[in-house]
Amino acid sequence: MGRQRWIAGALLFLMTSAGAQTASAPALDEALDAPTRAHIINEYARRLTEQHVDGPRAKAAADDLRKRLARGEYDDQLTARSLAARVTRDLAAVAPDRHTYLEWVPYDLGDERQRPVPPAPSADNFGLRRFELMANNIGYLKITRFAPLDRASIEAAGRFMAQAADCPALIIDVRDAGGDGQQMAALLSSYLLVDRRSYIFPDKQLHLHDQIDREGHVTAEYWTTWDVAGKRFGGYKPLYVLVNDKTNGAAEGFAYDLQQYVKRAVVVGAPTMGDARVGSKQRISRQLQTSIAVTRASNAMTRANWESMGVQPDRMTTSGAALDTALQLARDAILVQPATGKARAAQSAP
């Protein structure tokens, strides 16, 4: 009996000790010797000069990395994590953008079993958070992210946008929103735009913006869709888009395109983050991958974008006051143009 208790106690001690070691074990951090560091820096510099969308700026950043390497500035970075932090800081001083950095990950990039499982794309209804009917029947749509397009997200977008179709005015809130779903942004824009440049032969699809590489080649085009599910809000009724300094990526493109297309939307809030580029990631070591901005947005009407400076609101206000400001603007617009709004809404119906 005593022997059994001893064995049980020993097993419990070993299990407890193992659990404590697992809980306190540091994240995997690849050790780097001098030749490996030199390879990483030189290879990243090569990729920058060959791939980055801003060729001259990329060359300057690559030359700076090589000079720092030659001066021994990376000799103290003995692990992947520390090297990533230092290189990213040095890059930001010469070529600042959100897509150009050296990334450390806490797992082995060569082992697919260690990669984190991505969350289910529909867990948050693809970022299409909620619809609310506000005073004076003004519609309010909250979007937290722009997700990739697939059959399920297209159907969700149709249901989401149809809720606001009969509202006399609409507020779309993309404060704090981001995501890479530029196709989703274009789809949602399809419910809000009509061709206002040609009244004789209006185009069914409108060109919003492109992504362009360093050679000026178009790598992706984004257009509205004519055949959408559900009812449209239309291209004439008052529309307001709320933004702030955390609005980024596809959310910025959504706001900018609607603002620039014949001033379709009034943008309300604070200037956005200024992220008009798309990045590409490539493995460079066991726990490091290079991220490089490889394309930039180009609006179809302005041939410009919002990189660095952000989307500039038409009505500047704090993030917290943006909704109240837009509500007042919407109420005023409804009172001033009720008949005109109904007539134009009928024109824009499919």
GROMACS .gro file of C-alpha atoms in nm:
model
  350
    1MET     CA    1   0.000   0.000   0.000
    2GLY     CA    2   0.284   0.235   0.095
    3ARG     CA    3   0.467   0.147  -0.226
    4GLN     CA    4   0.158   0.230  -0.433
    5ARG     CA    5   0.121   0.568  -0.260
    6TRP     CA    6   0.488   0.643  -0.328
    7ILE     CA    7   0.455   0.559  -0.697
    8ALA     CA    8   0.138   0.767  -0.726
    9GLY     CA    9   0.308   1.059  -0.552
   10ALA     CA   10   0.612   1.036  -0.777
   11LEU     CA   11   0.397   1.031  -1.090
   12LEU     CA   12   0.201   1.333  -0.967
   13PHE     CA   13   0.526   1.521  -0.901
   14LEU     CA   14   0.661   1.443  -1.248
   15MET     CA   15   0.336   1.547  -1.417
   16THR     CA   16   0.324   1.872  -1.219
   17SER     CA   17   0.688   1.950  -1.298
   18ALA     CA   18   0.641   1.877  -1.668
   19GLY     CA   19   0.334   2.102  -1.677
   20ALA     CA   20   0.521   2.385  -1.509
   21GLN     CA   21   0.812   2.352  -1.752
   22THR     CA   22   0.576   2.354  -2.049
   23ALA     CA   23   0.392   2.661  -1.922
   24SER     CA   24   0.712   2.855  -1.860
   25ALA     CA   25   0.910   2.733  -2.162
   26PRO     CA   26   1.018   3.025  -2.382
   27ALA     CA   27   0.896   3.049  -2.739
   28LEU     CA   28   1.118   2.891  -3.002
   29ASP     CA   29   1.386   3.144  -3.102
   30GLU     CA   30   1.630   3.043  -3.376
   31ALA     CA   31   1.998   3.099  -3.293
   32LEU     CA   32   2.190   3.286  -3.564
   33ASP     CA   33   2.564   3.275  -3.623
   34ALA     CA   34   2.756   3.537  -3.823
   35PRO     CA   35   2.733   3.363  -4.165
   36THR     CA   36   2.358   3.309  -4.121
   37ARG     CA   37   2.300   3.673  -4.025
   38ALA     CA   38   2.501   3.789  -4.324
   39HIS     CA   39   2.299   3.562  -4.556
   40ILE     CA   40   1.968   3.692  -4.418
   41ILE     CA   41   2.067   4.059  -4.453
   42ASN     CA   42   2.213   4.021  -4.802
   43GLU     CA   43   1.921   3.813  -4.927
   44TYR     CA   44   1.666   4.055  -4.787
   45ALA     CA   45   1.855   4.345  -4.949
   46ARG     CA   46   1.846   4.162  -5.282
   47ARG     CA   47   1.472   4.098  -5.256
   48LEU     CA   48   1.407   4.461  -5.167
   49THR     CA   49   1.586   4.592  -5.476
   50GLU     CA   50   1.411   4.342  -5.703
   51GLN     CA   51   1.056   4.343  -5.565
   52HIS     CA   52   0.966   4.659  -5.370
   53VAL     CA   53   0.714   4.883  -5.544
   54ASP     CA   54   0.925   5.195  -5.480
   55GLY     CA   55   1.253   5.109  -5.656
   56PRO     CA   56   1.468   5.409  -5.552
   57ARG     CA   57   1.354   5.397  -5.190
   58ALA     CA   58   1.407   5.021  -5.179
   59LYS     CA   59   1.762   5.053  -5.313
   60ALA     CA   60   1.843   5.311  -5.047
   61ALA     CA   61   1.707   5.079  -4.776
   62ALA     CA   62   1.899   4.780  -4.914
   63ASP     CA   63   2.225   4.977  -4.930
   64ASP     CA   64   2.169   5.093  -4.573
   65LEU     CA   65   2.124   4.734  -4.451
   66ARG     CA   66   2.444   4.622  -4.622
   67LYS     CA   67   2.642   4.912  -4.472
   68ARG     CA   68   2.515   4.835  -4.124
   69LEU     CA   69   2.609   4.471  -4.170
   70ALA     CA   70   2.962   4.568  -4.279
   71ARG     CA   71   2.997   4.796  -3.976
   72GLY     CA   72   2.908   4.509  -3.745
   73GLU     CA   73   2.583   4.663  -3.624
   74TYR     CA   74   2.408   4.326  -3.629
   75ASP     CA   75   2.679   4.133  -3.444
   76ASP     CA   76   2.483   4.150  -3.118
   77GLN     CA   77   2.163   4.012  -3.274
   78LEU     CA   78   2.217   3.645  -3.193
   79THR     CA   79   1.860   3.521  -3.240
   80ALA     CA   80   1.593   3.547  -3.506
   81ARG     CA   81   1.365   3.752  -3.287
   82SER     CA   82   1.621   4.017  -3.199
   83LEU     CA   83   1.745   4.044  -3.559
   84ALA     CA   84   1.390   4.090  -3.688
   85ALA     CA   85   1.326   4.375  -3.445
   86ARG     CA   86   1.650   4.555  -3.532
   87VAL     CA   87   1.621   4.515  -3.910
   88THR     CA   88   1.258   4.629  -3.906
   89ARG     CA   89   1.356   4.941  -3.712
   90ASP     CA   90   1.636   5.018  -3.959
   91LEU     CA   91   1.407   4.967  -4.258
   92ALA     CA   92   1.144   5.200  -4.114
   93ALA     CA   93   1.400   5.480  -4.097
   94VAL     CA   94   1.461   5.465  -4.473
   95ALA     CA   95   1.157   5.301  -4.636
   96PRO     CA   96   0.862   5.331  -4.398
   97ASP     CA   97   0.551   5.138  -4.490
   98ARG     CA   98   0.335   4.884  -4.311
   99HIS     CA   99   0.427   4.600  -4.546
  100THR     CA  100   0.807   4.617  -4.542
  101TYR     CA  101   0.969   4.449  -4.244
  102LEU     CA  102   1.150   4.135  -4.128
  103GLU     CA  103   0.906   3.911  -3.942
  104TRP     CA  104   0.985   3.662  -3.666
  105VAL     CA  105   0.730   3.388  -3.601
  106PRO     CA  106   0.723   3.167  -3.287
  107TYR     CA  107   0.724   2.841  -3.483
  108ASP     CA  108   0.917   2.660  -3.755
  109LEU     CA  109   0.810   2.794  -4.096
  110GLY     CA  110   0.920   2.469  -4.256
  111ASP     CA  111   0.682   2.257  -4.049
  112GLU     CA  112   0.322   2.297  -4.162
  113ARG     CA  113   0.202   2.120  -3.847
  114GLN     CA  114   0.326   2.409  -3.633
  115ARG     CA  115   0.145   2.682  -3.822
  116PRO     CA  116  -0.145   2.834  -3.626
  117VAL     CA  117  -0.491   2.736  -3.743
  118PRO     CA  118  -0.662   3.045  -3.890
  119PRO     CA  119  -0.999   3.141  -3.740
  120ALA     CA  120  -1.312   3.039  -3.925
  121PRO     CA  121  -1.380   3.315  -4.182
  122SER     CA  122  -1.750   3.328  -4.100
  123ALA     CA  123  -1.702   3.349  -3.722
  124ASP     CA  124  -1.765   3.727  -3.727
  125ASN     CA  125  -1.995   3.725  -4.032
  126PHE     CA  126  -1.695   3.822  -4.248
  127GLY     CA  127  -1.656   4.150  -4.061
  128LEU     CA  128  -2.010   4.263  -4.149
  129ARG     CA  129  -2.092   4.332  -3.787
  130ARG     CA  130  -2.435   4.489  -3.752
  131PHE     CA  131  -2.719   4.699  -3.896
  132GLU     CA  132  -2.909   4.951  -3.689
  133LEU     CA  133  -3.199   5.177  -3.775
  134MET     CA  134  -3.137   5.518  -3.619
  135ALA     CA  135  -3.345   5.834  -3.581
  136ASN     CA  136  -3.529   5.949  -3.895
  137ASN     CA  137  -3.488   5.593  -4.034
  138ILE     CA  138  -3.121   5.661  -4.110
  139GLY     CA  139  -2.939   5.334  -4.165
  140TYR     CA  140  -2.619   5.248  -3.980
  141LEU     CA  141  -2.388   4.968  -4.094
  142LYS     CA  142  -2.084   4.866  -3.886
  143ILE     CA  143  -1.797   4.688  -4.066
  144THR     CA  144  -1.498   4.562  -3.868
  145ARG     CA  145  -1.297   4.403  -4.150
  146PHE     CA  146  -1.310   4.337  -4.524
  147ALA     CA  147  -1.288   3.963  -4.577
  148PRO     CA  148  -1.196   3.768  -4.892
  149LEU     CA  149  -1.478   3.684  -5.130
  150ASP     CA  150  -1.631   3.341  -5.159
  151ARG     CA  151  -1.983   3.213  -5.200
  152ALA     CA  152  -2.068   3.245  -4.831
  153SER     CA  153  -1.927   3.597  -4.794
  154ILE     CA  154  -2.105   3.715  -5.111
  155GLU     CA  155  -2.436   3.591  -4.974
  156ALA     CA  156  -2.365   3.752  -4.637
  157ALA     CA  157  -2.286   4.083  -4.810
  158GLY     CA  158  -2.618   4.074  -4.994
  159ARG     CA  159  -2.815   4.018  -4.676
  160PHE     CA  160  -2.615   4.284  -4.493
  161MET     CA  161  -2.655   4.559  -4.751
  162ALA     CA  162  -3.021   4.484  -4.823
  163GLN     CA  163  -3.111   4.587  -4.469
  164ALA     CA  164  -3.032   4.948  -4.551
  165ALA     CA  165  -3.175   4.961  -4.904
  166ASP     CA  166  -3.490   5.156  -4.818
  167CYS     CA  167  -3.331   5.402  -4.577
  168PRO     CA  168  -3.336   5.771  -4.681
  169ALA     CA  169  -2.969   5.805  -4.580
  170LEU     CA  170  -2.693   5.566  -4.480
  171ILE     CA  171  -2.391   5.577  -4.250
  172ILE     CA  172  -2.121   5.311  -4.292
  173ASP     CA  173  -1.879   5.287  -4.002
  174VAL     CA  174  -1.528   5.158  -4.086
  175ARG     CA  175  -1.353   5.309  -3.784
  176ASP     CA  176  -1.084   5.063  -3.670
  177ALA     CA  177  -1.159   4.842  -3.973
  178GLY     CA  178  -0.900   4.682  -4.198
  179GLY     CA  179  -0.850   4.359  -4.390
  180ASP     CA  180  -0.713   4.262  -4.727
  181GLY     CA  181  -1.049   4.202  -4.895
  182GLN     CA  182  -1.037   4.459  -5.173
  183GLN     CA  183  -1.283   4.247  -5.372
  184MET     CA  184  -1.526   4.264  -5.080
  185ALA     CA  185  -1.487   4.643  -5.074
  186ALA     CA  186  -1.567   4.655  -5.446
  187LEU     CA  187  -1.871   4.431  -5.399
  188LEU     CA  188  -2.012   4.648  -5.119
  189SER     CA  189  -1.951   4.957  -5.333
  190SER     CA  190  -2.174   4.799  -5.599
  191TYR     CA  191  -2.473   4.859  -5.370
  192LEU     CA  192  -2.386   5.229  -5.338
  193LEU     CA  193  -2.274   5.346  -5.684
  194VAL     CA  194  -2.428   5.408  -6.024
  195ASP     CA  195  -2.272   5.569  -6.330
  196ARG     CA  196  -2.315   5.944  -6.274
  197ARG     CA  197  -2.089   6.048  -6.561
  198SER     CA  198  -2.299   5.923  -6.853
  199TYR     CA  199  -2.677   5.968  -6.854
  200ILE     CA  200  -2.729   5.834  -7.207
  201PHE     CA  201  -2.546   5.501  -7.193
  202PRO     CA  202  -2.456   5.446  -6.826
  203ASP     CA  203  -2.199   5.179  -6.753
  204LYS     CA  204  -2.322   4.884  -6.554
  205GLN     CA  205  -1.981   4.832  -6.395
  206LEU     CA  206  -1.759   5.106  -6.258
  207HIS     CA  207  -1.380   5.092  -6.240
  208LEU     CA  208  -1.272   5.172  -5.882
  209HIS     CA  209  -0.896   5.121  -5.854
  210ASP     CA  210  -0.602   4.904  -5.955
  211GLN     CA  211  -0.298   4.757  -5.785
  212ILE     CA  212   0.020   4.847  -5.976
  213ASP     CA  213   0.371   4.702  -5.946
  214ARG     CA  214   0.706   4.883  -5.963
  215GLU     CA  215   0.710   4.867  -6.344
  216GLY     CA  216   0.368   5.029  -6.366
  217HIS     CA  217   0.197   4.704  -6.465
  218VAL     CA  218  -0.155   4.646  -6.337
  219THR     CA  219  -0.159   4.332  -6.125
  220ALA     CA  220  -0.523   4.352  -6.012
  221GLU     CA  221  -0.832   4.552  -6.110
  222TYR     CA  222  -1.131   4.627  -5.889
  223TRP     CA  223  -1.472   4.700  -6.040
  224THR     CA  224  -1.826   4.718  -5.912
  225THR     CA  225  -2.057   4.426  -5.989
  226TRP     CA  226  -2.382   4.471  -6.176
  227ASP     CA  227  -2.551   4.143  -6.082
  228VAL     CA  228  -2.559   4.159  -5.702
  229ALA     CA  229  -2.781   3.971  -5.461
  230GLY     CA  230  -3.053   4.166  -5.283
  231LYS     CA  231  -3.170   4.523  -5.309
  232ARG     CA  232  -2.931   4.819  -5.355
  233PHE     CA  233  -2.917   5.139  -5.155
  234GLY     CA  234  -2.851   5.321  -5.481
  235GLY     CA  235  -2.621   5.590  -5.608
  236TYR     CA  236  -2.791   5.915  -5.505
  237LYS     CA  237  -2.923   5.907  -5.149
  238PRO     CA  238  -2.701   6.068  -4.880
  239LEU     CA  239  -2.410   5.845  -4.782
  240TYR     CA  240  -2.153   5.893  -4.505
  241VAL     CA  241  -1.844   5.687  -4.424
  242LEU     CA  242  -1.688   5.707  -4.077
  243VAL     CA  243  -1.309   5.668  -4.050
  244ASN     CA  244  -1.032   5.716  -3.795
  245ASP     CA  245  -0.657   5.673  -3.758
  246LYS     CA  246  -0.695   5.295  -3.724
  247THR     CA  247  -0.886   5.252  -4.050
  248ASN     CA  248  -0.644   5.068  -4.279
  249GLY     CA  249  -0.599   4.850  -4.587
  250ALA     CA  250  -0.914   4.761  -4.783
  251ALA     CA  251  -1.125   4.980  -4.553
  252GLU     CA  252  -0.925   5.283  -4.663
  253GLY     CA  253  -0.968   5.190  -5.028
  254PHE     CA  254  -1.344   5.157  -4.973
  255ALA     CA  255  -1.367   5.506  -4.820
  256TYR     CA  256  -1.134   5.666  -5.076
  257ASP     CA  257  -1.308   5.519  -5.382
  258LEU     CA  258  -1.652   5.630  -5.261
  259GLN     CA  259  -1.520   5.976  -5.179
  260GLN     CA  260  -1.351   6.024  -5.516
  261TYR     CA  261  -1.629   5.889  -5.738
  262VAL     CA  262  -1.811   6.219  -5.803
  263LYS     CA  263  -1.805   6.280  -5.425
  264ARG     CA  264  -2.049   5.993  -5.374
  265ALA     CA  265  -1.978   5.967  -5.002
  266VAL     CA  266  -1.900   6.226  -4.738
  267VAL     CA  267  -1.611   6.091  -4.531
  268VAL     CA  268  -1.635   6.189  -4.164
  269GLY     CA  269  -1.376   6.150  -3.887
  270ALA     CA  270  -0.997   6.160  -3.865
  271PRO     CA  271  -0.734   6.085  -4.135
  272THR     CA  272  -0.683   5.712  -4.184
  273MET     CA  273  -0.365   5.510  -4.136
  274GLY     CA  274  -0.229   5.557  -4.490
  275ASP     CA  275  -0.191   5.199  -4.611
  276ALA     CA  276  -0.232   5.179  -4.990
  277ARG     CA  277   0.013   4.899  -5.064
  278VAL     CA  278   0.000   4.521  -5.073
  279GLY     CA  279   0.280   4.309  -4.934
  280SER     CA  280   0.427   3.970  -5.013
  281LYS     CA  281   0.593   3.737  -4.760
  282GLN     CA  282   0.870   3.484  -4.828
  283ARG     CA  283   1.052   3.253  -4.592
  284ILE     CA  284   1.420   3.341  -4.543
  285SER     CA  285   1.517   3.118  -4.247
  286ARG     CA  286   1.364   2.873  -4.004
  287GLN     CA  287   1.174   3.144  -3.814
  288LEU     CA  288   1.210   3.454  -4.030
  289GLN     CA  289   1.021   3.573  -4.334
  290THR     CA  290   1.063   3.886  -4.539
  291SER     CA  291   0.764   4.111  -4.597
  292ILE     CA  292   0.790   4.354  -4.889
  293ALA     CA  293   0.539   4.601  -5.036
  294VAL     CA  294   0.512   4.486  -5.397
  295THR     CA  295   0.216   4.688  -5.534
  296ARG     CA  296   0.039   5.019  -5.473
  297ALA     CA  297  -0.320   5.129  -5.524
  298SER     CA  298  -0.415   5.367  -5.806
  299ASN     CA  299  -0.766   5.511  -5.806
  300ALA     CA  300  -0.928   5.496  -6.150
  301MET     CA  301  -1.033   5.862  -6.139
  302THR     CA  302  -0.751   6.039  -5.957
  303ARG     CA  303  -0.461   5.803  -6.046
  304ALA     CA  304  -0.349   5.865  -5.688
  305ASN     CA  305  -0.388   5.691  -5.351
  306TRP     CA  306  -0.384   5.745  -4.976
  307GLU     CA  307  -0.040   5.604  -4.892
  308SER     CA  308   0.126   5.771  -4.591
  309MET     CA  309  -0.113   6.068  -4.570
  310GLY     CA  310  -0.429   5.859  -4.527
  311VAL     CA  311  -0.779   5.927  -4.655
  312GLN     CA  312  -0.858   6.289  -4.570
  313PRO     CA  313  -1.211   6.335  -4.431
  314ASP     CA  314  -1.449   6.585  -4.588
  315ARG     CA  315  -1.570   6.667  -4.238
  316MET     CA  316  -1.283   6.648  -3.990
  317THR     CA  317  -1.372   6.550  -3.635
  318THR     CA  318  -1.256   6.320  -3.359
  319SER     CA  319  -1.323   5.949  -3.389
  320GLY     CA  320  -1.563   5.962  -3.095
  321ALA     CA  321  -1.769   6.245  -3.244
  322ALA     CA  322  -1.784   6.106  -3.599
  323LEU     CA  323  -2.117   5.925  -3.566
  324ASP     CA  324  -2.302   6.221  -3.412
  325THR     CA  325  -2.158   6.450  -3.680
  326ALA     CA  326  -2.268   6.217  -3.960
  327LEU     CA  327  -2.617   6.181  -3.810
  328GLN     CA  328  -2.662   6.557  -3.809
  329LEU     CA  329  -2.538   6.583  -4.167
  330ALA     CA  330  -2.778   6.306  -4.272
  331ARG     CA  331  -3.076   6.470  -4.100
  332ASP     CA  332  -3.000   6.800  -4.270
  333ALA     CA  333  -2.965   6.630  -4.610
  334ILE     CA  334  -3.297   6.447  -4.572
  335LEU     CA  335  -3.481   6.769  -4.485
  336VAL     CA  336  -3.329   6.965  -4.773
  337GLN     CA  337  -3.362   6.709  -5.054
  338PRO     CA  338  -3.648   6.467  -4.981
  339ALA     CA  339  -3.812   6.476  -5.325
  340THR     CA  340  -3.489   6.481  -5.525
  341GLY     CA  341  -3.352   6.191  -5.322
  342LYS     CA  342  -3.658   5.973  -5.395
  343ALA     CA  343  -3.646   6.049  -5.767
  344ARG     CA  344  -3.280   5.971  -5.799
  345ALA     CA  345  -3.315   5.661  -5.585
  346ALA     CA  346  -3.571   5.531  -5.835
  347GLN     CA  347  -3.327   5.601  -6.120
  348SER     CA  348  -3.050   5.403  -5.952
  349ALA     CA  349  -3.264   5.096  -5.876
  350PRO     CA  350  -3.164   4.787  -6.081
   0.00000   0.00000   0.00000
